Every structure is written in structure tokens, then in C-alpha cells.
PDB file of N, CA and C in Angstrom:
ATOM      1  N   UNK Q 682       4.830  34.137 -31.187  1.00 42.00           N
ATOM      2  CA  UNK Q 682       3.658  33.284 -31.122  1.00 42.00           C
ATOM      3  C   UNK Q 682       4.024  31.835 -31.448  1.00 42.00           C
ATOM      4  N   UNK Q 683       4.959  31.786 -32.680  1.00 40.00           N
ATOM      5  CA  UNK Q 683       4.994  30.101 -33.073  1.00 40.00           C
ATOM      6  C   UNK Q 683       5.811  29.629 -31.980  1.00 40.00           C
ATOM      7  N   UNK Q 684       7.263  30.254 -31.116  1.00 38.00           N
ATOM      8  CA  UNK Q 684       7.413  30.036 -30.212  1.00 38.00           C
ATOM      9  C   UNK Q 684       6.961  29.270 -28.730  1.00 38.00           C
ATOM     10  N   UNK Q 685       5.528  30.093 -28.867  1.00 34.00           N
ATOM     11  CA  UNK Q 685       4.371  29.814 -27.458  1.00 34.00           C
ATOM     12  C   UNK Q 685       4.249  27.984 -27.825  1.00 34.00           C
ATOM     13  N   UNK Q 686       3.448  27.776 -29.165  1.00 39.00           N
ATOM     14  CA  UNK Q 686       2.956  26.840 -29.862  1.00 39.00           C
ATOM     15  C   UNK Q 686       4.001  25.883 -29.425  1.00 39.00           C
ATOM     16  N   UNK Q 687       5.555  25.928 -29.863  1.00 38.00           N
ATOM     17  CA  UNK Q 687       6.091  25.065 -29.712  1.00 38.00           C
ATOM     18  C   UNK Q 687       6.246  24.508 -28.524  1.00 38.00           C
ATOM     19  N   UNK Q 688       6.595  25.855 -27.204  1.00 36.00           N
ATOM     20  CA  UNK Q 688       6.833  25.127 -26.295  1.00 36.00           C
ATOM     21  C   UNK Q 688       5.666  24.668 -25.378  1.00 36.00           C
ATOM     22  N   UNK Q 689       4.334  24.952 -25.681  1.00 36.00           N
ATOM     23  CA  UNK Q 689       3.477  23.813 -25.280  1.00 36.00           C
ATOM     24  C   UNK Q 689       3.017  22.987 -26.104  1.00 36.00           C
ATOM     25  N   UNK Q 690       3.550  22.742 -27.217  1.00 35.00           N
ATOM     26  CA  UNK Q 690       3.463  21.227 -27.879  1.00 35.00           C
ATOM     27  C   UNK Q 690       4.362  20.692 -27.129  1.00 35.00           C
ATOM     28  N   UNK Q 691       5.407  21.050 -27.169  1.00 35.00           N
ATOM     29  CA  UNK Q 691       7.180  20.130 -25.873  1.00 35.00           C
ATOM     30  C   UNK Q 691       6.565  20.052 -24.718  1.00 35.00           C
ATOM     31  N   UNK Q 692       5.795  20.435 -24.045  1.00 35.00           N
ATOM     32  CA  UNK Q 692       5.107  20.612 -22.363  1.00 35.00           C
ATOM     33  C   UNK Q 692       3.810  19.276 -22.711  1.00 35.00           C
ATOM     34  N   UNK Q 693       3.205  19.575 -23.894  1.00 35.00           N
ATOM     35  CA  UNK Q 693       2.316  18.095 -23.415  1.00 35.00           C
ATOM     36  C   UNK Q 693       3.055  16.686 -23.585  1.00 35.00           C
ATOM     37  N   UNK Q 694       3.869  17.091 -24.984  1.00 36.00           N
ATOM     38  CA  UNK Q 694       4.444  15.665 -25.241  1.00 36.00           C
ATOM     39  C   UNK Q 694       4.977  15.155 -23.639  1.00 36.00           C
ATOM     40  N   UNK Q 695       5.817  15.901 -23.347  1.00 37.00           N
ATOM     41  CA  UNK Q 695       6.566  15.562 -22.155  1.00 37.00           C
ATOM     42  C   UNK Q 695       5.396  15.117 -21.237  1.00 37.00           C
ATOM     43  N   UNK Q 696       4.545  15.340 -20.950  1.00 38.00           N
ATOM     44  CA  UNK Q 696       3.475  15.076 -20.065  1.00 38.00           C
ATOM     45  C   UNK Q 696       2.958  13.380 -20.269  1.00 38.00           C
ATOM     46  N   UNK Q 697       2.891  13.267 -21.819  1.00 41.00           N
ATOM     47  CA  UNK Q 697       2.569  11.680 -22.030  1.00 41.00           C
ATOM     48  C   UNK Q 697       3.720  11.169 -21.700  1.00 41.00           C
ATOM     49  N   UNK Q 698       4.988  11.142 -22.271  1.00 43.00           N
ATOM     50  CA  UNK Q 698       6.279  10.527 -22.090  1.00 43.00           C
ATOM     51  C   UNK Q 698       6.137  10.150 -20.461  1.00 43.00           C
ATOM     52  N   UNK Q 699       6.120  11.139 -19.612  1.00 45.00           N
ATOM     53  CA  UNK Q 699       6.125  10.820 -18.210  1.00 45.00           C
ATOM     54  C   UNK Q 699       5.268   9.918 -17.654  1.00 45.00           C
ATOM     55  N   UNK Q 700       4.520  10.189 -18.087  1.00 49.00           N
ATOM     56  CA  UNK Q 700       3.178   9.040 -17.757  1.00 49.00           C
ATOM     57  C   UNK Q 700       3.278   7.400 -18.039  1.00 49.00           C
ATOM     58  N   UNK Q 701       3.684   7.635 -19.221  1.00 48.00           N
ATOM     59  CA  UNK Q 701       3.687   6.021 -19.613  1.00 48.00           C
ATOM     60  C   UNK Q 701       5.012   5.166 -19.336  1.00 48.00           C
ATOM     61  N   UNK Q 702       6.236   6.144 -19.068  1.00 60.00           N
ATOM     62  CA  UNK Q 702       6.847   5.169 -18.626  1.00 60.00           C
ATOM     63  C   UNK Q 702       6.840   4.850 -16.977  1.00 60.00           C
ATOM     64  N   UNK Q 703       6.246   5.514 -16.197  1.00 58.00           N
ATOM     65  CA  UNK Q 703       5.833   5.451 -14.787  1.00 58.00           C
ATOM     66  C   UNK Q 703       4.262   3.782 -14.859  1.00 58.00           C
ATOM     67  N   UNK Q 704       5.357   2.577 -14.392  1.00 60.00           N
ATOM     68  CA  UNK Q 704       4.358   1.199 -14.691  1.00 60.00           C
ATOM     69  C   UNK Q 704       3.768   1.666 -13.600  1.00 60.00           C
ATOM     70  N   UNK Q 705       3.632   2.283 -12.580  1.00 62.00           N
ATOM     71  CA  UNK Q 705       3.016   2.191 -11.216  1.00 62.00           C
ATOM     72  C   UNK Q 705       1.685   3.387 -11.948  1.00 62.00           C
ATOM     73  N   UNK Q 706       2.225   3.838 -12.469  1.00 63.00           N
ATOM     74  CA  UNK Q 706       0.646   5.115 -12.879  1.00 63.00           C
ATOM     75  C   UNK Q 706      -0.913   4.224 -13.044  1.00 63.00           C
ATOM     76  N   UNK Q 707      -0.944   3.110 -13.556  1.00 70.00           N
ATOM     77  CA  UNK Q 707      -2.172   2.689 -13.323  1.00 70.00           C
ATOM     78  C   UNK Q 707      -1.824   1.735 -13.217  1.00 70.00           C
ATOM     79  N   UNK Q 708      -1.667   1.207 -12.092  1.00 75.00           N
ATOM     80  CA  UNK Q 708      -1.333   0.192 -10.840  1.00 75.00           C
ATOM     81  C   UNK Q 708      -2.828  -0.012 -10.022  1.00 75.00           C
ATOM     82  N   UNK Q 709      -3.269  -1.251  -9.985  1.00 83.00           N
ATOM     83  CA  UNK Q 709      -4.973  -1.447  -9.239  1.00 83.00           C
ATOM     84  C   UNK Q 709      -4.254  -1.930  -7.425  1.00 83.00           C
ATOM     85  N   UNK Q 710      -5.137  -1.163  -6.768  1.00 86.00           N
ATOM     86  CA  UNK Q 710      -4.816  -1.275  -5.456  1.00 86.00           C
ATOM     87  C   UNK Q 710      -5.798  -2.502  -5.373  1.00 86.00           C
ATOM     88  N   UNK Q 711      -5.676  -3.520  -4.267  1.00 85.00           N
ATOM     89  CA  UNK Q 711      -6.696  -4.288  -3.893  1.00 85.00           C
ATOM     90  C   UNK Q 711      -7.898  -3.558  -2.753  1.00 85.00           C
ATOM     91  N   UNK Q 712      -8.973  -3.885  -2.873  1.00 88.00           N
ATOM     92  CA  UNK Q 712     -10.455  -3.262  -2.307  1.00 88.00           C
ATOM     93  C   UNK Q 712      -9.995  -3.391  -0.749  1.00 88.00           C
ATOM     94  N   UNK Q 713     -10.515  -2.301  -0.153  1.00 89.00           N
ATOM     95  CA  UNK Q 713     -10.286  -2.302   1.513  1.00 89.00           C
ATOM     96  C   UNK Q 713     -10.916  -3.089   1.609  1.00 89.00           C
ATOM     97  N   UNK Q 714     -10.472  -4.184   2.698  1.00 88.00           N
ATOM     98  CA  UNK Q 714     -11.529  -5.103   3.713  1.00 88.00           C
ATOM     99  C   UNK Q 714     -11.397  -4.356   5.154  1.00 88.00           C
ATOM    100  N   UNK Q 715     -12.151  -5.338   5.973  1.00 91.00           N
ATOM    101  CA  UNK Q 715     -12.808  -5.205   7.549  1.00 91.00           C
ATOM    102  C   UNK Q 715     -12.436  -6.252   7.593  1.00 91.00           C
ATOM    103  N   UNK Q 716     -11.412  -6.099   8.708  1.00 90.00           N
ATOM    104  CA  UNK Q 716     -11.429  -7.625   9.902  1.00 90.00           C
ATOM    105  C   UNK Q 716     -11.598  -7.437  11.097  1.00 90.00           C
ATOM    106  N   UNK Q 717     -12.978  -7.783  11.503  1.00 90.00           N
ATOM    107  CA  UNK Q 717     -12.866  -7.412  13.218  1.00 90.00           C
ATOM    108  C   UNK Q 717     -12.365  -8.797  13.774  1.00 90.00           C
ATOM    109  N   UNK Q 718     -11.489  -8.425  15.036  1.00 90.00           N
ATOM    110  CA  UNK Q 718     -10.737  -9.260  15.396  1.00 90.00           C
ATOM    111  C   UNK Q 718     -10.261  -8.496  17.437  1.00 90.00           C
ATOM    112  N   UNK Q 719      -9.999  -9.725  18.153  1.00 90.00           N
ATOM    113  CA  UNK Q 719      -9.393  -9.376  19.329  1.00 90.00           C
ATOM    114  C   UNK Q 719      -8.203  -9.442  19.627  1.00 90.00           C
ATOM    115  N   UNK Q 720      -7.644  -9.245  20.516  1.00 90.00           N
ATOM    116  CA  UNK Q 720      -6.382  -9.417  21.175  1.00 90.00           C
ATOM    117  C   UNK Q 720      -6.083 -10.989  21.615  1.00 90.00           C
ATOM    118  N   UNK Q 721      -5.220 -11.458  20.851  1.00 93.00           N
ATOM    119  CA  UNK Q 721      -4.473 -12.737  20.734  1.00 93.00           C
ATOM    120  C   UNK Q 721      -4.848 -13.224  19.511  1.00 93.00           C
ATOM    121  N   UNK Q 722      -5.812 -12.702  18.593  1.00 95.00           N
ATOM    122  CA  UNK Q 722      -6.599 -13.447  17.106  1.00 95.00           C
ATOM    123  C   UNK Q 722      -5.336 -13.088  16.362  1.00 95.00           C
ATOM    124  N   UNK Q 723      -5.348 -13.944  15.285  1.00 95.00           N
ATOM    125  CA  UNK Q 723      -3.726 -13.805  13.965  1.00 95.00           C
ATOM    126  C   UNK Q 723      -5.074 -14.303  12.934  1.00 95.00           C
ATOM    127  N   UNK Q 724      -5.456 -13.222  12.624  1.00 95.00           N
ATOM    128  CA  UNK Q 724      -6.602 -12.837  11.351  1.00 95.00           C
ATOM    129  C   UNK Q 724      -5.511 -13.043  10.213  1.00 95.00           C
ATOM    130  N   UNK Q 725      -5.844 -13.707   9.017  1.00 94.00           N
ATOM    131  CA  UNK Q 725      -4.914 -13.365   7.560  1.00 94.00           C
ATOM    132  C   UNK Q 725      -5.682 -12.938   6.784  1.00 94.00           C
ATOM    133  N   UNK Q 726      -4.783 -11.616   5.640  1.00 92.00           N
ATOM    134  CA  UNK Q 726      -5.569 -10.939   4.375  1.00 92.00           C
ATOM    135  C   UNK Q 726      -4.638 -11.847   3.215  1.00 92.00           C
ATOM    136  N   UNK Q 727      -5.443 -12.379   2.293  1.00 93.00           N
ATOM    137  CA  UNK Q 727      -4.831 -12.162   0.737  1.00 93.00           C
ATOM    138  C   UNK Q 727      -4.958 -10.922   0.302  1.00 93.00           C
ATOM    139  N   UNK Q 728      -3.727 -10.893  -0.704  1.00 91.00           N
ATOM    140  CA  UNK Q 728      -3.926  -9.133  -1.756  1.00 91.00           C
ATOM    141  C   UNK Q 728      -2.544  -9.818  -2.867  1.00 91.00           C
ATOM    142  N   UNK Q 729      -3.119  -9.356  -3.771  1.00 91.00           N
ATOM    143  CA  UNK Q 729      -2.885  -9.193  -5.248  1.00 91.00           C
ATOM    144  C   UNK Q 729      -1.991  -8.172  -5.089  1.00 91.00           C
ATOM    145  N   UNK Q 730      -0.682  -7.917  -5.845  1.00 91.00           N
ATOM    146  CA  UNK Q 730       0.102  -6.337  -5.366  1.00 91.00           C
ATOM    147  C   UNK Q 730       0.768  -6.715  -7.293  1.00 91.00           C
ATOM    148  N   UNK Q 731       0.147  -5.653  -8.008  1.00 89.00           N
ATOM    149  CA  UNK Q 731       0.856  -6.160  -9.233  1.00 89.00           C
ATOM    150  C   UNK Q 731       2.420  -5.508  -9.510  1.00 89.00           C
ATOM    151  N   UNK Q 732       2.455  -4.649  -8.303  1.00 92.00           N
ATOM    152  CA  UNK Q 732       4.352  -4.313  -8.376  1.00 92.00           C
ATOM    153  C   UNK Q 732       4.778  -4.619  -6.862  1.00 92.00           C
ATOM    154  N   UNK Q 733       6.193  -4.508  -6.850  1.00 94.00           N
ATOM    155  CA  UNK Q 733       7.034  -4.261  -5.209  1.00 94.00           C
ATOM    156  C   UNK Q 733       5.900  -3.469  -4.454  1.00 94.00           C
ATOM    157  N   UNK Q 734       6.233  -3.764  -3.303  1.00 95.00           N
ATOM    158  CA  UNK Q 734       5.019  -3.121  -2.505  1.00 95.00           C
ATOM    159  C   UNK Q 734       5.602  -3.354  -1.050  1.00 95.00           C
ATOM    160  N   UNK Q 735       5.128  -2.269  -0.262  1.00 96.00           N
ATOM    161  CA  UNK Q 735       5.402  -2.211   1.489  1.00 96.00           C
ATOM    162  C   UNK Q 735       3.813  -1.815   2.100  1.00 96.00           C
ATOM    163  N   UNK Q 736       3.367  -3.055   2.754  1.00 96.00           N
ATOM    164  CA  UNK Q 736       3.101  -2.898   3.852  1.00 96.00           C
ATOM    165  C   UNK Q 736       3.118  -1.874   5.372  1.00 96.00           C
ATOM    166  N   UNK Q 737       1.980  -1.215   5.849  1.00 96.00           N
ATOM    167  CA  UNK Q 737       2.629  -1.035   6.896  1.00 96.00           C
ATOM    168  C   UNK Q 737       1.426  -0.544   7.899  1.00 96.00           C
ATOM    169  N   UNK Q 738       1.329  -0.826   9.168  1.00 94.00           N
ATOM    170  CA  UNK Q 738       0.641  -0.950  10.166  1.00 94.00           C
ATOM    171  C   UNK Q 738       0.648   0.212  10.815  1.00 94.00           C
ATOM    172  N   UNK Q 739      -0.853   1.067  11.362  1.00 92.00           N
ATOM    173  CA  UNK Q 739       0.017   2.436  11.982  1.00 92.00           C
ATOM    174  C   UNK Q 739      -0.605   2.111  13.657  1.00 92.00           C
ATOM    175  N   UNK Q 740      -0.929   0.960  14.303  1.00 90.00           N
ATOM    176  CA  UNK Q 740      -1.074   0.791  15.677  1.00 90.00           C
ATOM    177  C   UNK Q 740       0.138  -0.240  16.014  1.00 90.00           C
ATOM    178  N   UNK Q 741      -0.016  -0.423  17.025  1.00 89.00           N
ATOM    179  CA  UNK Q 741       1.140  -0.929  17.591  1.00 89.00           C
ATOM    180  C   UNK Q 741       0.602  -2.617  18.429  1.00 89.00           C
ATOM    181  N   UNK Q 742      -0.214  -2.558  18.616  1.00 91.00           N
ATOM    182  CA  UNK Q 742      -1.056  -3.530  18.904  1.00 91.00           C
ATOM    183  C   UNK Q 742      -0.942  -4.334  17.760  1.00 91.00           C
ATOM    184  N   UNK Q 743      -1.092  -3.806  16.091  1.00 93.00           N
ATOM    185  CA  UNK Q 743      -1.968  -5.110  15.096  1.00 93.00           C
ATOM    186  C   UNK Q 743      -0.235  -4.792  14.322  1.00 93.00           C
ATOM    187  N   UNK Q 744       0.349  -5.838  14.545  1.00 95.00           N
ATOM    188  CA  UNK Q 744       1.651  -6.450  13.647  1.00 95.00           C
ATOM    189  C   UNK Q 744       1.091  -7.258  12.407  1.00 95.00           C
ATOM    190  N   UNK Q 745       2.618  -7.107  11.718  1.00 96.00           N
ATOM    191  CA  UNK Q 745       2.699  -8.059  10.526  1.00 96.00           C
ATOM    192  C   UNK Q 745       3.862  -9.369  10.635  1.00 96.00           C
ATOM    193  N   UNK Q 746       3.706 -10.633  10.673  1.00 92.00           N
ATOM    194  CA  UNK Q 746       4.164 -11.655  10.802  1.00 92.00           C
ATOM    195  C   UNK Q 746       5.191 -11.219   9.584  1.00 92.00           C
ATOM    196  N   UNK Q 747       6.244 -11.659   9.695  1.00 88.00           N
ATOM    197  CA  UNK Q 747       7.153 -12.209   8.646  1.00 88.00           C
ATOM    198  C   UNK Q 747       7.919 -13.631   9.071  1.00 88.00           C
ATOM    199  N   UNK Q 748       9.057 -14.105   8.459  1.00 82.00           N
ATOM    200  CA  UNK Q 748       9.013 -15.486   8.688  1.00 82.00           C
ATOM    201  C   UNK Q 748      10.099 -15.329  10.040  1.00 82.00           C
ATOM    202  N   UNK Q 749      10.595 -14.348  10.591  1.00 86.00           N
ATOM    203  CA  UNK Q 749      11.028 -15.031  11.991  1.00 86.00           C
ATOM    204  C   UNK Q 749      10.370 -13.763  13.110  1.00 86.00           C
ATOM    205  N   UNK Q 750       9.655 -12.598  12.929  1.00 92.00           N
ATOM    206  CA  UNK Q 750       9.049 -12.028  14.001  1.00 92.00           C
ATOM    207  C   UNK Q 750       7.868 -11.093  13.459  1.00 92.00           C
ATOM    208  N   UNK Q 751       7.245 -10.316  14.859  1.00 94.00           N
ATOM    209  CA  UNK Q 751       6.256  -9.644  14.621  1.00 94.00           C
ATOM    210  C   UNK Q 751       7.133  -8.130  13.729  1.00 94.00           C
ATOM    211  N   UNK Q 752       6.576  -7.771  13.084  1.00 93.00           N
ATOM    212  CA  UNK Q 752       7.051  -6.018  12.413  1.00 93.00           C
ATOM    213  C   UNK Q 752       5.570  -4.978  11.871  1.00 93.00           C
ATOM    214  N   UNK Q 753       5.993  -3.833  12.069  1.00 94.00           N
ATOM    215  CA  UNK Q 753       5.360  -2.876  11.943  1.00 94.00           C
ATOM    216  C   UNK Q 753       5.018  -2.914  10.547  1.00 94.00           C
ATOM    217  N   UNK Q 754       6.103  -3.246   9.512  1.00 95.00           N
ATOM    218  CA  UNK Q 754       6.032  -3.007   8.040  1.00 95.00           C
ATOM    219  C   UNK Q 754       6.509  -4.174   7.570  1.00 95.00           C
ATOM    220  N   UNK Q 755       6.054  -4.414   6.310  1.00 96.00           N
ATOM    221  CA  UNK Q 755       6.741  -5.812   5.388  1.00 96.00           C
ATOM    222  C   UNK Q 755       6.649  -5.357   4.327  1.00 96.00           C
ATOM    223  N   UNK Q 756       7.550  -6.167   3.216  1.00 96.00           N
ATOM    224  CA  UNK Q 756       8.141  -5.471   1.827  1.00 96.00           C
ATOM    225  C   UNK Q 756       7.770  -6.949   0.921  1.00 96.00           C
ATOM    226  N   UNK Q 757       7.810  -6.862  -0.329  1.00 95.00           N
ATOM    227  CA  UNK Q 757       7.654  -7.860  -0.761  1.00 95.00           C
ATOM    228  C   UNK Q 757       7.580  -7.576  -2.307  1.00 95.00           C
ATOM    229  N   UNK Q 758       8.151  -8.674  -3.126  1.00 96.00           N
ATOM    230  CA  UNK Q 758       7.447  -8.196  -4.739  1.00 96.00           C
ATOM    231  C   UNK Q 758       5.818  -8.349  -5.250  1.00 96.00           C
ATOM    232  N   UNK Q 759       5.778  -8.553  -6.371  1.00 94.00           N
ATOM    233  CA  UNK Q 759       4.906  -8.367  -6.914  1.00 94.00           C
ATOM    234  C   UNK Q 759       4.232  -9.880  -7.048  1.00 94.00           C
ATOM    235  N   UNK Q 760       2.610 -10.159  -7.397  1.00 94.00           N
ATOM    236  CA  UNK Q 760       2.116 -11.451  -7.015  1.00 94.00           C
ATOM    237  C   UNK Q 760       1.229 -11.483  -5.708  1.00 94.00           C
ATOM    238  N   UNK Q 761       0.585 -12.534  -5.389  1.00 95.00           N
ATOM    239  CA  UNK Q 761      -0.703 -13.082  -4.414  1.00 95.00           C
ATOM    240  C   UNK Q 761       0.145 -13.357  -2.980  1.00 95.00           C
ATOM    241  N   UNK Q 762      -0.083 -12.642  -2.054  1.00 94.00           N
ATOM    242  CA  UNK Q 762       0.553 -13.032  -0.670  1.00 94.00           C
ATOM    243  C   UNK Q 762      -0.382 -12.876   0.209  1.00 94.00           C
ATOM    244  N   UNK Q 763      -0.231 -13.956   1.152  1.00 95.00           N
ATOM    245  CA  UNK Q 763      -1.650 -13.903   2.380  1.00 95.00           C
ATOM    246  C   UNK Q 763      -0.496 -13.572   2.961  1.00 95.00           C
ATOM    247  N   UNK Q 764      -1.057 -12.662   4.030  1.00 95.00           N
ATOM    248  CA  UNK Q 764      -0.383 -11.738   5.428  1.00 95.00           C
ATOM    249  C   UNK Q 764      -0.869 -11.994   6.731  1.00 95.00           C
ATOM    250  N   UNK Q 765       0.085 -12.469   7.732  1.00 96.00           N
ATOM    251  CA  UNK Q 765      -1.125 -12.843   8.892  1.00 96.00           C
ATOM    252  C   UNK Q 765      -0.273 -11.345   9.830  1.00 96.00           C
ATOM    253  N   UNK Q 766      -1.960 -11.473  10.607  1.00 95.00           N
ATOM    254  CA  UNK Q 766      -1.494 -10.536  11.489  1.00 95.00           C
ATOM    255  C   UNK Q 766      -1.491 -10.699  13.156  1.00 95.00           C
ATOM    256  N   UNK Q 767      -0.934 -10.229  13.921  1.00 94.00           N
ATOM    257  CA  UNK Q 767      -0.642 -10.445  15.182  1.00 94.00           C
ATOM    258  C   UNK Q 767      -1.521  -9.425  15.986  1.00 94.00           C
ATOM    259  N   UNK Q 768      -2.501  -9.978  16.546  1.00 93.00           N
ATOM    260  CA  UNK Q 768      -3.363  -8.559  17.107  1.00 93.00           C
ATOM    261  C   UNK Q 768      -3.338  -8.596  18.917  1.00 93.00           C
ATOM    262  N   UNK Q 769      -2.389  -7.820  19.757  1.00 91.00           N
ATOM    263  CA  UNK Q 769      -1.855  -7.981  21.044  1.00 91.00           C
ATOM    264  C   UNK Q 769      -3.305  -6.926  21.705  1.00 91.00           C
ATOM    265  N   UNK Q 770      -2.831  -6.334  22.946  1.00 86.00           N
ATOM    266  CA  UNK Q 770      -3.567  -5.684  23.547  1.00 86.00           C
ATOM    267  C   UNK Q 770      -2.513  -4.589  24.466  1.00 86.00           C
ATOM    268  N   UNK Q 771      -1.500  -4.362  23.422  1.00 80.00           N
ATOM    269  CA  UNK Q 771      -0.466  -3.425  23.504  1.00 80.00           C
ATOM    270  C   UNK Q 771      -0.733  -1.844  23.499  1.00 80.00           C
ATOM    271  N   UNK Q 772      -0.852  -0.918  24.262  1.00 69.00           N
ATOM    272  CA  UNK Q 772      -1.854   0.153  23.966  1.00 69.00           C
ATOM    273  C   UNK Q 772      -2.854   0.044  23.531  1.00 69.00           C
ATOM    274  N   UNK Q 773      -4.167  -0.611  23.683  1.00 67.00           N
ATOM    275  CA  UNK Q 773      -5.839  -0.590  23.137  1.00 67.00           C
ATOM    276  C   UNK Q 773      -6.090   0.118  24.668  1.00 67.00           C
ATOM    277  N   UNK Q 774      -6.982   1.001  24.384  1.00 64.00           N
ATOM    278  CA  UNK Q 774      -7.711   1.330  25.148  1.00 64.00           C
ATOM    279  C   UNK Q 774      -9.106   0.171  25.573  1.00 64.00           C
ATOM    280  N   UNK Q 775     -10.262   0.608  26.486  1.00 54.00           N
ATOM    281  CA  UNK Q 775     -11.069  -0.369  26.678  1.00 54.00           C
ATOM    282  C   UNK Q 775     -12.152  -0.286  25.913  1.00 54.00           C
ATOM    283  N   UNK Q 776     -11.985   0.384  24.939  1.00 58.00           N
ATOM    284  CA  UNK Q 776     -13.056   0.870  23.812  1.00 58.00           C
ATOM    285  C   UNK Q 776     -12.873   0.175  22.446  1.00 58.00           C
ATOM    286  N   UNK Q 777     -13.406   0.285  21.617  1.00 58.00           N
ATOM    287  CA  UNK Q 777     -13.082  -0.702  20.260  1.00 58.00           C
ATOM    288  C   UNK Q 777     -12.365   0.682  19.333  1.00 58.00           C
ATOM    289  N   UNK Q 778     -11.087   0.082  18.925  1.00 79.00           N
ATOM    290  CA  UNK Q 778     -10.223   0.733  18.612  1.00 79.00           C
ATOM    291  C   UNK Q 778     -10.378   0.602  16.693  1.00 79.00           C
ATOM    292  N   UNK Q 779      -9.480   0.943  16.250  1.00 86.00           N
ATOM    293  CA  UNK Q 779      -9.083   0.615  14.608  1.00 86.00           C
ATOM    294  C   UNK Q 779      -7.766   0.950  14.252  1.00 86.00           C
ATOM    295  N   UNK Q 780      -7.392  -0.249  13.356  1.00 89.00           N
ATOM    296  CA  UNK Q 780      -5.904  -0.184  12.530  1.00 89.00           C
ATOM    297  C   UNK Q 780      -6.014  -0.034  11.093  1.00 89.00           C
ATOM    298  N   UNK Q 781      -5.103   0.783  10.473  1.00 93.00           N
ATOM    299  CA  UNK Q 781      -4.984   0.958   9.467  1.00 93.00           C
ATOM    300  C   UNK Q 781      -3.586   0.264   8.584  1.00 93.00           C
ATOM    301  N   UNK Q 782      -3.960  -0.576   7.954  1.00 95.00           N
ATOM    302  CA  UNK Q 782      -2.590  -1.271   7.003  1.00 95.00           C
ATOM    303  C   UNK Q 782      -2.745  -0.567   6.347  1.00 95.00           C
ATOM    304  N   UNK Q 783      -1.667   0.187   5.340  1.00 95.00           N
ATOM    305  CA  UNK Q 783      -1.413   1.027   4.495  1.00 95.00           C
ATOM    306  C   UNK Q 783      -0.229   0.404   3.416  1.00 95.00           C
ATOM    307  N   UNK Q 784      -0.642   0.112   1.993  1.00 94.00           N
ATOM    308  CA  UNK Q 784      -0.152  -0.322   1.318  1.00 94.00           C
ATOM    309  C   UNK Q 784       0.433   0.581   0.290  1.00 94.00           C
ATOM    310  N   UNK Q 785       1.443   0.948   0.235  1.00 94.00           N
ATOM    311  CA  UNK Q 785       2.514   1.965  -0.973  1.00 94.00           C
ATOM    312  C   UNK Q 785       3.366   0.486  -2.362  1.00 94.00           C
ATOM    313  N   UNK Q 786       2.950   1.103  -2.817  1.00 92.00           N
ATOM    314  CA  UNK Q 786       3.817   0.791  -4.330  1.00 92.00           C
ATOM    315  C   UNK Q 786       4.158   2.059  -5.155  1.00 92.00           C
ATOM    316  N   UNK Q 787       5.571   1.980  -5.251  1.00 86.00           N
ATOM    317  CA  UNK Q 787       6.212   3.027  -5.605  1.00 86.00           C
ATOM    318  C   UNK Q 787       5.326   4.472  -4.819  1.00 86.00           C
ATOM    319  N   UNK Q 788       5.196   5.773  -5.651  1.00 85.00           N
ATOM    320  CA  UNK Q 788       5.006   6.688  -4.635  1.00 85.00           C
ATOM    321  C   UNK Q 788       3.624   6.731  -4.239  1.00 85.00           C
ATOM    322  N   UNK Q 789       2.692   5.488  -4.610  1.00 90.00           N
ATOM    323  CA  UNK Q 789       1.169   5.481  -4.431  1.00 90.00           C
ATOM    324  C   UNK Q 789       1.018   4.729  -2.848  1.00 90.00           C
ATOM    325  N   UNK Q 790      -0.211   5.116  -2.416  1.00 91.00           N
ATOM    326  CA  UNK Q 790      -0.244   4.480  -1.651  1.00 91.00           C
ATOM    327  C   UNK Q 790      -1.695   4.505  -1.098  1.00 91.00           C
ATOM    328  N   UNK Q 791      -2.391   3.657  -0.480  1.00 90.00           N
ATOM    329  CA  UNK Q 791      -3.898   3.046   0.052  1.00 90.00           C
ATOM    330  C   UNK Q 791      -4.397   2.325   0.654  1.00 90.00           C
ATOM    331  N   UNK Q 792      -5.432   2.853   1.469  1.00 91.00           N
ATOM    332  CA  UNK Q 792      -5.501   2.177   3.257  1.00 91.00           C
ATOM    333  C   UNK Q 792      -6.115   0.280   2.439  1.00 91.00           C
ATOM    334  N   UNK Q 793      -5.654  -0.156   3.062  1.00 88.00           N
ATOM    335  CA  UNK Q 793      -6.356  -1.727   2.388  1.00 88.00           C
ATOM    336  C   UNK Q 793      -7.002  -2.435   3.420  1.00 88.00           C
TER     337      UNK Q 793
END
């Protein structure tokens, strides 16, 4: 029995230990926006990213500018970055479509 005791006293401790040294565990994502936008518009988002963080686009149509071309994904540290985006008419159908930017820091990640 004192056995049992011990090794789930060792099973929670370990449970806080893990937690707190993981800085990304309560990490604030920035609030989804809406940008409606057409083909040839370069719409920009600000976002707050309080760790390393990747970017990433899942249409093929709405790119991410970096400083010499269009890309699917962008990487960046931590801090305030406006992002412009490149919105083509590269696969859109003739219907009103939607893109999803998807923002990961460390193993988290959220549509923004």
C-alpha cells in the first residue's frame, strides 16, 4: 500500500515538473480574424506571437510574403509582426472560397 502512495505521489509531482517547464503550456494565441479579400488584394494581419512561431497557409491561392518571395509558410521569433498576404486566383473555384492560416508555436497550434 505505502508503495501505491509513493508512486502516485512521484506520478503527480512529475506531472507539475512537466508542465512548468514547457514556456509554450500557457502561451496566448492571437483572436481569429476575417479578411475578405479578392484575387490580386495583399490584405496585412498584425499578431503578437509571444514565442518562435510558423505560419502556414493551407490554399494555394492566399501566400505569405517574405522579404524576397511568395511562400506557403513563414517562421519567425517571438514579438509584433504584420504579415502581408498575396491573394492570386490560382485554383479558386467561381464560388467564394476560404483560407486557413494556421499558426503553431512549439507543439500548439491555431487557425488565426
Amino acid at each position: 500500500m505505502r508503495h501505491n502512495i509513493i508512486t502516485l505521489l512521484l506520478a503527480v509531482a512529475t506531472l507539475f515538473v512537466s508542465c512548468d517547464r514547457d514556456p509554450l503550456a500557457k502561451a496566448k494565441f492571437p483572436k481569429p480574424q476575417t479578411i475578405e479579400c479578392e484575387a490580386g488584394d495583399k490584405p496585412s494581419i498584425t499578431l503578437t506571437m509571444e514565442h518562435d512561431w510558423r505560419l502556414s497557409s493551407d490554399a494555394l491561392w492566399c501566400k505569405i510574403y517574405n522579404l524576397t518571395e511568395q511562400v506557403q509558410d513563414l517562421a519567425g521569433p517571438a514579438g509584433k509582426h504584420t504579415i502581408t498576404l498575396a491573394i492570386s486566383n490560382e485554383g479558386q473555384a467561381l464560388t467564394a472560397t476560404e483560407a486557413h492560416l494556421t499558426l503553431r508555436m512549439g507543439k500548439r497550434s491555431a487557425v488565426v
